[in-house]
Amino acid sequence: MRPDPVPPAFPTGFRWSAATAAFQIEGARGADGRGRSIWDDFVETPGLVRDGSTAEPGPDSYHRAADDVALLSELGVDRYRFSISWTRVRPGGGAVNPAGLDYYDRLVDALLEAGVTPFPTLYHWDLPAELEAEGGWLNRDTVSGFADYARSVADALGDRVKNWYTINEPVSTSLQGYAIGELAPGRQLLFESLPSVHHQLLAHGTAAGILHDHGAEQVGIVNNHTQVLPAREEDGTAAYLYDVLHNRVFAEPVLLGSYPDLAALGVDLPIRDGDLETIRTPCEFYGVNFYNPTTIRSAPQESPIPFEQVPTPGAAHTGFGALWPIVPGALTEFLVDAKQRYGDALPPVIVGENGASFPEPDHPDGRIDDTDRIAYLDGHIRAVADAIAQGVPVQEYTVWSLLDNFEWAEGFTQRFGLVHVDQVTSARTPKASYGWYRDLIAQVRTGAGQ
Ligand code: GBH
């Protein structure tokens, strides 16, 4: 079904963006003295990545950044969300590697030249492997390592880059990386993983202070959020716990300066005096990555965790499978609920990622008419407009992703791009959704304020 031809209404000044992340697009892992990250270890461990791929070359954006900038410019986005690789800038978490900074220095200049505002993320999951060997995000020392890294990036780019995301989706790192092992570093610590939550949030607050000291105008964390739905009436407790662990543990220290009550889980976080003040450092926006609602039921007695995820009844799903339902209204409801819950403690919201994968050929002959992606994006963009109409201060919307890229444990099997990428030749071919998004941005801009 083609979307409604009447474009949604957005306030004047609403911003549009598209996103990528370093490990997912750069390739060129041997270039410039880049160190090893936990993702290099993960992709080299047989059986962990679905198609056995290693992220190389993928889009090869390390060598093709000019192509990416041209695509962004033609798309007409206000900003580009990309991430900076800690292992290029400070290999091993050690001394600054100027050659590693050069790539980002050139990318920033090229974006500014093209009229696209650079909006980098400091941490999108590529922790130096040497730091993981010392405990990674379970170890409080990683916070000071991150502060040093943030300082060196701000020193090098802060004259031109004024807008920053600190940490991407700490929930994915804690739950999938440290608790159940689906993502790097592949640990299976269940509730013992929780110190990684506190240390990532502390790293966010510490870096936010450093970036502000370097003249940053807009800084924020970007959390992955979901609307949690109980499968049956008797699943209320399981759904409540999942909401605490997936959403509230990450939102409330940042917005309110306190953690939700974790007593029911029997865990203690390694909080020291002053930590919560650091985590609550005032920020100019709150980043929300949103993909789908999550339906939860209580797990069988023998399970080590008290909940499990099940398909959302009645919902179609993306190419990622039954646990990735398509329910655009869930985004409106999540945003309205967050505004009700947090009131004035919620700063302007930036949707930092939203998008979907669908099965598409590796080597298309001709154009990819990705009507299912267009419908998904159209529905979620209208859901954002609805939330704004209900009083939620959303300022910006970002498509995940500009490019087909390396989808972590799913390797190259999931395509999220507005632009198709041949994973062998790295050739870029805009899909129908690219032209659709370009036209939507232009129409909304023309119609804004009317
Ligand atoms: C975001 O994660 C990420 O920020 C981004 O890098 C990613 O490409 C994008 O979404 C699309 O997934 O089946 O073991 O591979 C959103 C949360 C975490 C959901 C990983 C899918 C897959 C786990 N995602 N998860 S696995």
Coordinates of C-alpha atoms and ligand atoms in Angstrom, one line a residue:
M1 CA 0.0 0.0 0.0
R2 CA 1.3 3.4 -0.9
P3 CA 1.4 6.0 1.9
D4 CA -1.0 8.9 2.2
P5 CA 0.0 11.5 -0.4
V6 CA -0.6 14.4 2.0
P7 CA 2.6 14.9 4.0
P8 CA 2.5 14.9 7.8
A9 CA 2.7 18.4 9.5
F10 CA 5.8 19.2 11.5
P11 CA 6.7 22.4 13.3
T12 CA 9.1 24.8 11.5
G13 CA 12.7 23.9 12.3
F14 CA 12.0 20.2 12.7
R15 CA 15.2 18.4 11.6
W16 CA 15.8 15.3 9.5
S17 CA 18.7 12.9 9.6
A18 CA 20.1 9.5 8.7
A19 CA 22.4 7.3 10.7
T20 CA 25.3 4.8 10.5
A21 CA 27.9 3.5 12.9
A22 CA 31.7 3.1 12.5
F23 CA 32.1 -0.7 12.8
Q24 CA 29.0 -1.3 10.6
I25 CA 30.2 0.8 7.6
E26 CA 33.9 1.6 7.7
G27 CA 35.7 -1.6 6.8
A28 CA 39.5 -0.8 6.5
R29 CA 40.3 -2.3 9.8
G30 CA 44.0 -2.5 8.8
A31 CA 44.2 1.2 8.0
D32 CA 45.7 4.0 10.1
G33 CA 46.9 1.9 13.1
R34 CA 43.4 1.1 14.3
G35 CA 43.4 -1.2 17.4
R36 CA 41.2 -4.2 18.0
S37 CA 37.7 -3.9 19.4
I38 CA 35.4 -6.4 21.1
W39 CA 33.7 -6.7 17.7
D40 CA 36.9 -7.9 16.0
D41 CA 37.0 -10.6 18.5
F42 CA 33.3 -11.4 18.1
V43 CA 33.3 -11.7 14.3
E44 CA 36.4 -13.9 14.4
T45 CA 34.8 -16.4 16.8
P46 CA 33.2 -19.1 14.7
G47 CA 29.4 -19.4 15.0
L48 CA 28.7 -16.1 16.5
V49 CA 27.8 -14.1 13.3
R50 CA 25.0 -15.7 11.4
D51 CA 26.6 -15.6 7.9
G52 CA 30.2 -15.8 9.2
S53 CA 30.9 -12.4 7.8
T54 CA 33.5 -10.0 9.3
A55 CA 32.1 -6.6 8.4
E56 CA 34.8 -6.3 5.7
P57 CA 34.6 -4.6 3.3
G58 CA 30.9 -3.8 3.7
P59 CA 30.2 -0.3 2.6
D60 CA 33.9 0.5 2.9
S61 CA 33.0 4.0 4.0
Y62 CA 36.6 4.6 5.2
H63 CA 37.5 4.8 1.5
R64 CA 34.2 6.1 0.2
A65 CA 33.2 8.8 2.6
A66 CA 32.9 11.3 -0.3
D67 CA 30.2 9.0 -1.8
D68 CA 28.3 9.0 1.5
V69 CA 28.5 12.8 1.8
A70 CA 27.2 13.2 -1.7
L71 CA 24.3 10.8 -0.9
L72 CA 23.4 12.8 2.3
S73 CA 23.6 16.1 0.5
E74 CA 21.3 14.9 -2.3
L75 CA 18.9 13.5 0.3
G76 CA 18.6 16.9 1.9
V77 CA 19.0 15.9 5.5
D78 CA 19.9 18.5 8.1
R79 CA 22.3 16.2 9.9
Y80 CA 24.3 13.0 9.6
R81 CA 24.6 10.7 12.6
F82 CA 27.8 8.6 12.3
S83 CA 30.0 7.2 15.0
I84 CA 33.7 7.6 15.9
S85 CA 35.8 4.5 16.5
W86 CA 37.5 4.6 19.9
T87 CA 40.0 2.0 18.5
R88 CA 41.1 4.4 15.6
V89 CA 41.5 7.4 17.9
R90 CA 43.1 5.6 20.9
P91 CA 44.2 2.1 19.8
G92 CA 44.2 -0.3 22.8
G93 CA 42.6 2.5 24.8
G94 CA 46.1 4.1 25.0
A95 CA 47.7 7.1 23.4
V96 CA 46.1 9.2 20.8
N97 CA 46.7 8.1 17.2
P98 CA 46.6 11.2 15.0
A99 CA 46.2 9.1 11.8
G100 CA 43.0 7.6 13.2
L101 CA 41.6 11.1 13.9
D102 CA 42.3 12.2 10.4
Y103 CA 39.5 10.2 8.8
Y104 CA 36.9 12.0 11.1
D105 CA 38.6 15.3 10.6
R106 CA 38.1 15.0 6.8
L107 CA 34.6 13.6 7.1
V108 CA 33.5 16.6 9.3
D109 CA 35.0 19.1 6.9
A110 CA 33.3 17.4 3.9
L111 CA 29.9 17.4 5.7
L112 CA 30.2 21.0 6.6
E113 CA 31.2 21.9 3.1
A114 CA 28.0 20.0 1.9
G115 CA 25.8 21.9 4.3
V116 CA 25.1 18.8 6.5
T117 CA 25.6 19.1 10.2
P118 CA 27.9 16.4 11.6
F119 CA 26.3 14.7 14.6
P120 CA 28.7 12.0 15.8
T121 CA 28.2 9.3 18.5
L122 CA 31.3 8.7 20.6
Y123 CA 30.5 5.1 21.4
H124 CA 28.6 2.7 19.2
W125 CA 29.8 -0.6 20.7
D126 CA 33.4 -0.9 19.5
L127 CA 35.2 -1.1 22.9
P128 CA 39.0 -1.6 22.7
A129 CA 39.6 -5.3 23.2
E130 CA 42.4 -4.5 25.7
L131 CA 39.8 -2.7 28.0
E132 CA 37.5 -5.7 27.8
A133 CA 40.3 -7.9 29.0
E134 CA 40.3 -5.7 32.1
G135 CA 36.5 -6.2 32.6
G136 CA 35.2 -3.8 30.0
W137 CA 32.1 -2.0 31.1
L138 CA 32.0 -4.1 34.3
N139 CA 35.2 -2.2 35.4
R140 CA 34.8 1.3 36.6
D141 CA 38.3 2.2 35.1
T142 CA 36.6 2.0 31.7
V143 CA 34.8 5.2 32.6
S144 CA 38.1 7.2 32.9
G145 CA 39.4 5.6 29.7
F146 CA 36.2 6.8 28.0
A147 CA 36.7 10.3 29.4
D148 CA 40.2 10.5 28.0
Y149 CA 38.9 9.3 24.6
A150 CA 36.1 11.9 24.7
R151 CA 38.6 14.6 25.6
S152 CA 40.9 13.8 22.6
V153 CA 38.0 13.7 20.2
A154 CA 36.6 17.0 21.5
D155 CA 40.1 18.6 21.3
A156 CA 40.4 17.5 17.6
L157 CA 36.9 18.2 16.4
G158 CA 35.2 20.5 18.9
D159 CA 36.0 23.6 17.0
R160 CA 33.6 22.4 14.2
V161 CA 31.4 19.8 15.8
K162 CA 28.8 21.2 18.3
N163 CA 26.3 18.4 18.5
W164 CA 27.2 15.0 20.1
Y165 CA 25.6 11.7 21.1
T166 CA 27.6 10.2 23.9
I167 CA 26.7 6.5 24.1
N168 CA 24.5 4.4 21.8
E169 CA 22.0 2.0 23.4
P170 CA 23.6 1.0 26.7
V171 CA 20.7 -1.4 27.1
S172 CA 22.0 -3.4 24.1
T173 CA 25.5 -3.6 25.5
S174 CA 24.3 -4.6 29.0
L175 CA 21.4 -7.0 28.1
Q176 CA 22.7 -8.5 24.8
G177 CA 26.4 -8.0 25.3
Y178 CA 27.0 -8.8 29.0
A179 CA 23.8 -10.6 30.1
I180 CA 22.9 -13.0 27.4
G181 CA 25.8 -12.9 25.0
E182 CA 24.1 -12.2 21.6
L183 CA 26.3 -9.2 21.0
A184 CA 30.0 -8.5 21.8
P185 CA 31.6 -9.1 24.2
G186 CA 29.4 -12.2 24.2
R187 CA 29.2 -12.7 28.0
Q188 CA 26.3 -14.5 29.7
L189 CA 26.3 -13.0 33.2
L190 CA 22.5 -12.5 33.5
F191 CA 21.9 -10.1 36.4
E192 CA 25.6 -10.0 37.2
S193 CA 25.9 -7.8 34.1
L194 CA 24.2 -4.8 35.8
P195 CA 27.4 -2.9 36.8
S196 CA 27.8 -2.4 33.0
V197 CA 24.6 -0.3 33.1
H198 CA 26.0 2.0 35.8
H199 CA 29.4 2.4 34.2
Q200 CA 28.0 3.3 30.8
L201 CA 25.7 5.9 32.3
L202 CA 28.5 7.3 34.3
A203 CA 30.6 7.4 31.1
H204 CA 27.8 9.3 29.4
G205 CA 27.6 11.9 32.2
T206 CA 31.4 12.3 32.4
A207 CA 31.7 12.8 28.7
A208 CA 28.8 15.2 28.6
G209 CA 30.7 17.5 31.0
I210 CA 33.8 17.3 28.9
L211 CA 32.0 18.0 25.7
H212 CA 30.2 21.0 27.2
D213 CA 33.6 22.3 28.5
H214 CA 34.7 22.1 24.9
G215 CA 31.9 24.3 23.6
A216 CA 29.3 21.7 22.7
E217 CA 25.9 23.1 22.2
Q218 CA 23.8 19.9 22.1
V219 CA 24.8 16.7 24.0
G220 CA 22.8 13.7 24.9
I221 CA 22.7 9.9 25.4
V222 CA 20.7 7.8 23.0
N223 CA 18.7 5.0 24.6
N224 CA 16.9 2.1 22.9
H225 CA 13.4 2.2 24.1
T226 CA 10.4 0.0 23.5
Q227 CA 6.7 -0.1 24.5
V228 CA 6.3 -3.1 26.8
L229 CA 3.0 -5.0 26.5
P230 CA 2.0 -8.0 28.7
A231 CA 1.0 -11.0 26.6
R232 CA -1.9 -12.0 29.0
E233 CA -3.4 -10.5 32.1
E234 CA -1.2 -12.7 34.3
D235 CA 2.0 -11.4 32.7
G236 CA 1.8 -7.9 34.3
T237 CA 4.7 -8.6 36.7
A238 CA 7.0 -10.0 34.0
A239 CA 6.2 -7.0 31.8
Y240 CA 6.8 -4.6 34.6
L241 CA 10.2 -6.1 35.3
Y242 CA 11.1 -6.0 31.6
D243 CA 10.1 -2.3 31.4
V244 CA 12.3 -1.5 34.4
L245 CA 15.3 -3.3 33.0
H246 CA 14.9 -2.2 29.4
N247 CA 13.6 1.3 29.7
R248 CA 13.5 2.8 33.2
V249 CA 17.0 1.7 34.4
F250 CA 18.4 3.7 31.5
A251 CA 16.1 6.7 31.4
E252 CA 15.6 7.6 35.1
P253 CA 19.2 8.1 36.3
V254 CA 19.7 10.4 33.3
L255 CA 16.4 12.3 33.6
L256 CA 15.7 12.1 37.3
G257 CA 19.0 11.3 39.0
S258 CA 17.7 8.0 40.5
Y259 CA 17.4 4.4 39.6
P260 CA 14.0 2.6 39.7
D261 CA 13.7 0.2 42.6
L262 CA 15.8 -3.0 41.8
A263 CA 15.1 -4.7 45.1
A264 CA 12.8 -7.3 43.5
L265 CA 15.8 -8.5 41.4
G266 CA 18.1 -8.8 44.4
V267 CA 20.8 -6.7 42.8
D268 CA 23.0 -3.8 44.0
L269 CA 24.6 -1.3 41.6
P270 CA 28.2 -0.1 42.3
I271 CA 27.1 3.5 43.0
R272 CA 29.5 5.9 44.7
D273 CA 28.9 9.3 46.1
G274 CA 28.4 11.9 43.3
D275 CA 27.8 9.3 40.6
L276 CA 24.1 10.1 40.2
E277 CA 24.8 13.9 40.0
T278 CA 27.3 13.1 37.2
I279 CA 24.8 10.9 35.4
R280 CA 22.1 13.6 35.7
T281 CA 24.3 16.3 34.1
P282 CA 21.8 18.5 32.3
C283 CA 21.7 17.7 28.6
E284 CA 20.1 19.6 25.7
F285 CA 18.3 16.5 24.3
Y286 CA 17.2 13.0 25.1
G287 CA 17.9 10.5 22.3
V288 CA 15.4 7.7 21.7
N289 CA 16.0 4.8 19.3
F290 CA 12.7 3.1 18.7
Y291 CA 11.9 0.1 16.4
N292 CA 9.0 -1.9 17.8
P293 CA 6.9 -2.7 20.9
T294 CA 7.8 -5.8 22.9
T295 CA 5.3 -8.3 24.1
I296 CA 6.3 -10.1 27.3
R297 CA 5.1 -13.1 29.2
S298 CA 6.4 -14.7 32.4
A299 CA 9.0 -17.4 31.7
P300 CA 8.6 -21.0 32.8
Q301 CA 9.7 -21.8 36.4
E302 CA 13.1 -23.3 35.4
S303 CA 14.2 -20.2 33.4
P304 CA 17.0 -18.1 34.9
I305 CA 15.3 -14.9 34.0
P306 CA 11.6 -14.1 34.9
F307 CA 10.3 -13.0 31.5
E308 CA 10.4 -14.0 27.8
Q309 CA 9.6 -12.2 24.6
V310 CA 6.8 -13.4 22.3
P311 CA 5.4 -12.2 19.0
T312 CA 3.0 -9.3 19.2
P313 CA -0.5 -10.6 18.3
G314 CA -2.0 -9.3 15.1
A315 CA 1.1 -7.4 14.0
A316 CA 3.0 -7.8 10.7
H317 CA 6.8 -8.1 11.2
T318 CA 9.9 -7.0 9.4
G319 CA 12.6 -9.2 7.8
F320 CA 14.2 -9.5 11.2
G321 CA 11.5 -12.0 12.2
A322 CA 8.5 -12.4 14.4
L323 CA 10.0 -10.5 17.3
W324 CA 10.3 -7.3 15.2
P325 CA 6.6 -6.4 14.9
I326 CA 5.5 -3.3 12.9
V327 CA 3.3 -1.1 15.1
P328 CA 3.9 2.6 14.4
G329 CA 1.3 3.7 17.0
A330 CA 3.6 2.2 19.7
L331 CA 6.0 5.0 19.1
T332 CA 3.4 7.7 19.7
E333 CA 2.2 5.9 22.8
F334 CA 5.8 5.5 24.1
L335 CA 6.6 9.2 23.6
V336 CA 3.3 10.4 25.1
D337 CA 3.8 8.1 28.1
A338 CA 7.4 9.3 28.6
K339 CA 6.2 12.9 28.6
Q340 CA 3.5 12.1 31.1
R341 CA 5.9 10.2 33.3
Y342 CA 8.8 12.6 33.3
G343 CA 7.2 16.0 32.6
D344 CA 9.6 18.9 32.5
A345 CA 12.5 16.5 33.4
L346 CA 12.2 15.3 29.7
P347 CA 14.3 17.6 27.5
P348 CA 13.6 17.9 23.8
V349 CA 13.6 14.4 22.2
I350 CA 15.6 13.4 19.2
V351 CA 14.7 10.1 17.5
G352 CA 18.2 8.8 16.9
E353 CA 17.2 5.7 15.0
N354 CA 14.1 4.2 13.4
G355 CA 14.0 1.9 10.5
A356 CA 13.5 -1.7 9.2
S357 CA 15.1 -4.5 7.3
F358 CA 13.3 -6.5 4.6
P359 CA 14.6 -9.3 2.4
E360 CA 16.3 -7.8 -0.7
P361 CA 18.6 -9.3 -3.3
D362 CA 22.4 -9.1 -2.8
H363 CA 22.8 -8.1 -6.5
P364 CA 19.7 -6.4 -7.7
D365 CA 19.2 -5.9 -11.4
G366 CA 17.5 -2.6 -11.6
R367 CA 15.8 -0.6 -8.9
I368 CA 14.8 -1.8 -5.5
D369 CA 11.2 -0.8 -5.0
D370 CA 11.1 -1.1 -1.2
T371 CA 7.5 -0.2 -0.6
D372 CA 7.5 -2.1 2.7
R373 CA 10.3 0.1 4.1
I374 CA 8.5 3.2 2.8
A375 CA 5.3 2.1 4.6
Y376 CA 7.3 1.5 7.8
L377 CA 9.1 4.8 7.7
D378 CA 5.9 6.7 6.7
G379 CA 4.0 5.2 9.6
H380 CA 6.6 6.0 12.2
I381 CA 7.2 9.5 10.9
R382 CA 3.4 10.2 11.2
A383 CA 3.6 8.6 14.7
V384 CA 6.2 11.2 15.6
A385 CA 4.0 14.0 14.2
D386 CA 1.1 12.6 16.3
A387 CA 3.2 12.7 19.5
I388 CA 4.2 16.3 18.8
A389 CA 0.6 17.2 18.3
Q390 CA 0.0 15.7 21.8
G391 CA 2.7 17.9 23.4
V392 CA 5.8 15.8 23.2
P393 CA 8.8 18.1 22.3
V394 CA 10.4 16.0 19.5
Q395 CA 12.9 18.0 17.5
E396 CA 14.5 15.6 15.0
Y397 CA 13.9 12.2 13.3
T398 CA 16.7 9.9 12.1
V399 CA 16.4 6.9 9.7
W400 CA 18.4 3.9 10.5
S401 CA 20.2 3.5 8.1
L402 CA 21.6 5.6 5.3
L403 CA 23.3 2.4 4.0
D404 CA 22.9 -1.3 4.1
N405 CA 25.6 -2.4 6.5
F406 CA 27.0 -5.0 8.9
E407 CA 24.1 -5.9 11.2
W408 CA 26.2 -7.2 14.1
A409 CA 25.3 -10.9 14.9
E410 CA 23.1 -11.0 11.8
G411 CA 26.1 -10.1 9.6
F412 CA 25.1 -9.0 6.1
T413 CA 21.7 -10.8 6.2
Q414 CA 19.7 -7.8 7.2
R415 CA 19.4 -4.7 5.0
F416 CA 18.2 -1.5 6.7
G417 CA 19.5 1.0 4.1
L418 CA 17.8 3.8 2.1
V419 CA 20.7 2.9 -0.2
H420 CA 21.5 -0.6 -1.3
V421 CA 25.2 -1.7 -0.8
D422 CA 26.7 -4.6 -2.7
Q423 CA 28.7 -6.2 0.1
V424 CA 31.4 -7.4 -2.3
T425 CA 32.0 -4.4 -4.5
S426 CA 30.6 -1.8 -2.0
A427 CA 28.7 -0.2 -4.9
R428 CA 25.9 2.1 -3.7
T429 CA 22.4 2.1 -5.3
P430 CA 19.6 4.3 -3.9
K431 CA 16.4 2.4 -3.3
A432 CA 12.9 3.8 -3.9
S433 CA 12.8 4.7 -0.1
Y434 CA 15.8 7.1 -0.7
G435 CA 13.8 9.2 -3.2
W436 CA 10.7 9.0 -1.1
Y437 CA 12.5 10.3 2.0
R438 CA 14.2 13.1 0.0
D439 CA 10.8 14.2 -1.3
L440 CA 9.1 13.9 2.1
I441 CA 11.8 16.2 3.7
A442 CA 11.3 18.7 0.9
Q443 CA 7.5 18.7 1.1
V444 CA 7.5 19.0 4.9
R445 CA 9.9 21.9 4.7
T446 CA 7.7 23.7 2.2
G447 CA 4.5 23.0 4.1
A448 CA 5.9 23.6 7.6
G449 CA 4.2 26.3 9.6
Q450 CA 1.1 26.4 7.3
Ligands
GBH1 C1 20.2 -0.6 16.9 O1 20.0 -1.6 17.8 C2 21.6 -0.3 16.7 O2 22.0 0.9 17.3 C3 22.1 -0.3 15.3 O3 23.5 -0.4 15.4 C4 21.5 -1.5 14.6 O4 22.1 -1.7 13.4 C5 20.0 -1.2 14.5 O5 19.5 -1.0 15.7 C6 19.2 -2.3 13.9 O6 19.2 -3.5 14.7 O7 19.6 -11.2 16.8 O8 21.5 -11.3 18.2 O9 21.7 -10.0 16.3 C7 18.6 -1.9 18.1 C8 18.6 -3.1 19.0 C9 20.0 -4.9 19.1 C10 17.9 -5.1 18.0 C11 20.4 -6.2 18.3 C12 18.3 -6.3 17.3 C13 19.6 -8.2 17.4 C14 20.3 -9.2 18.3 N1 19.0 -4.2 18.3 N2 19.3 -7.0 18.1 S1 20.8 -10.5 17.3

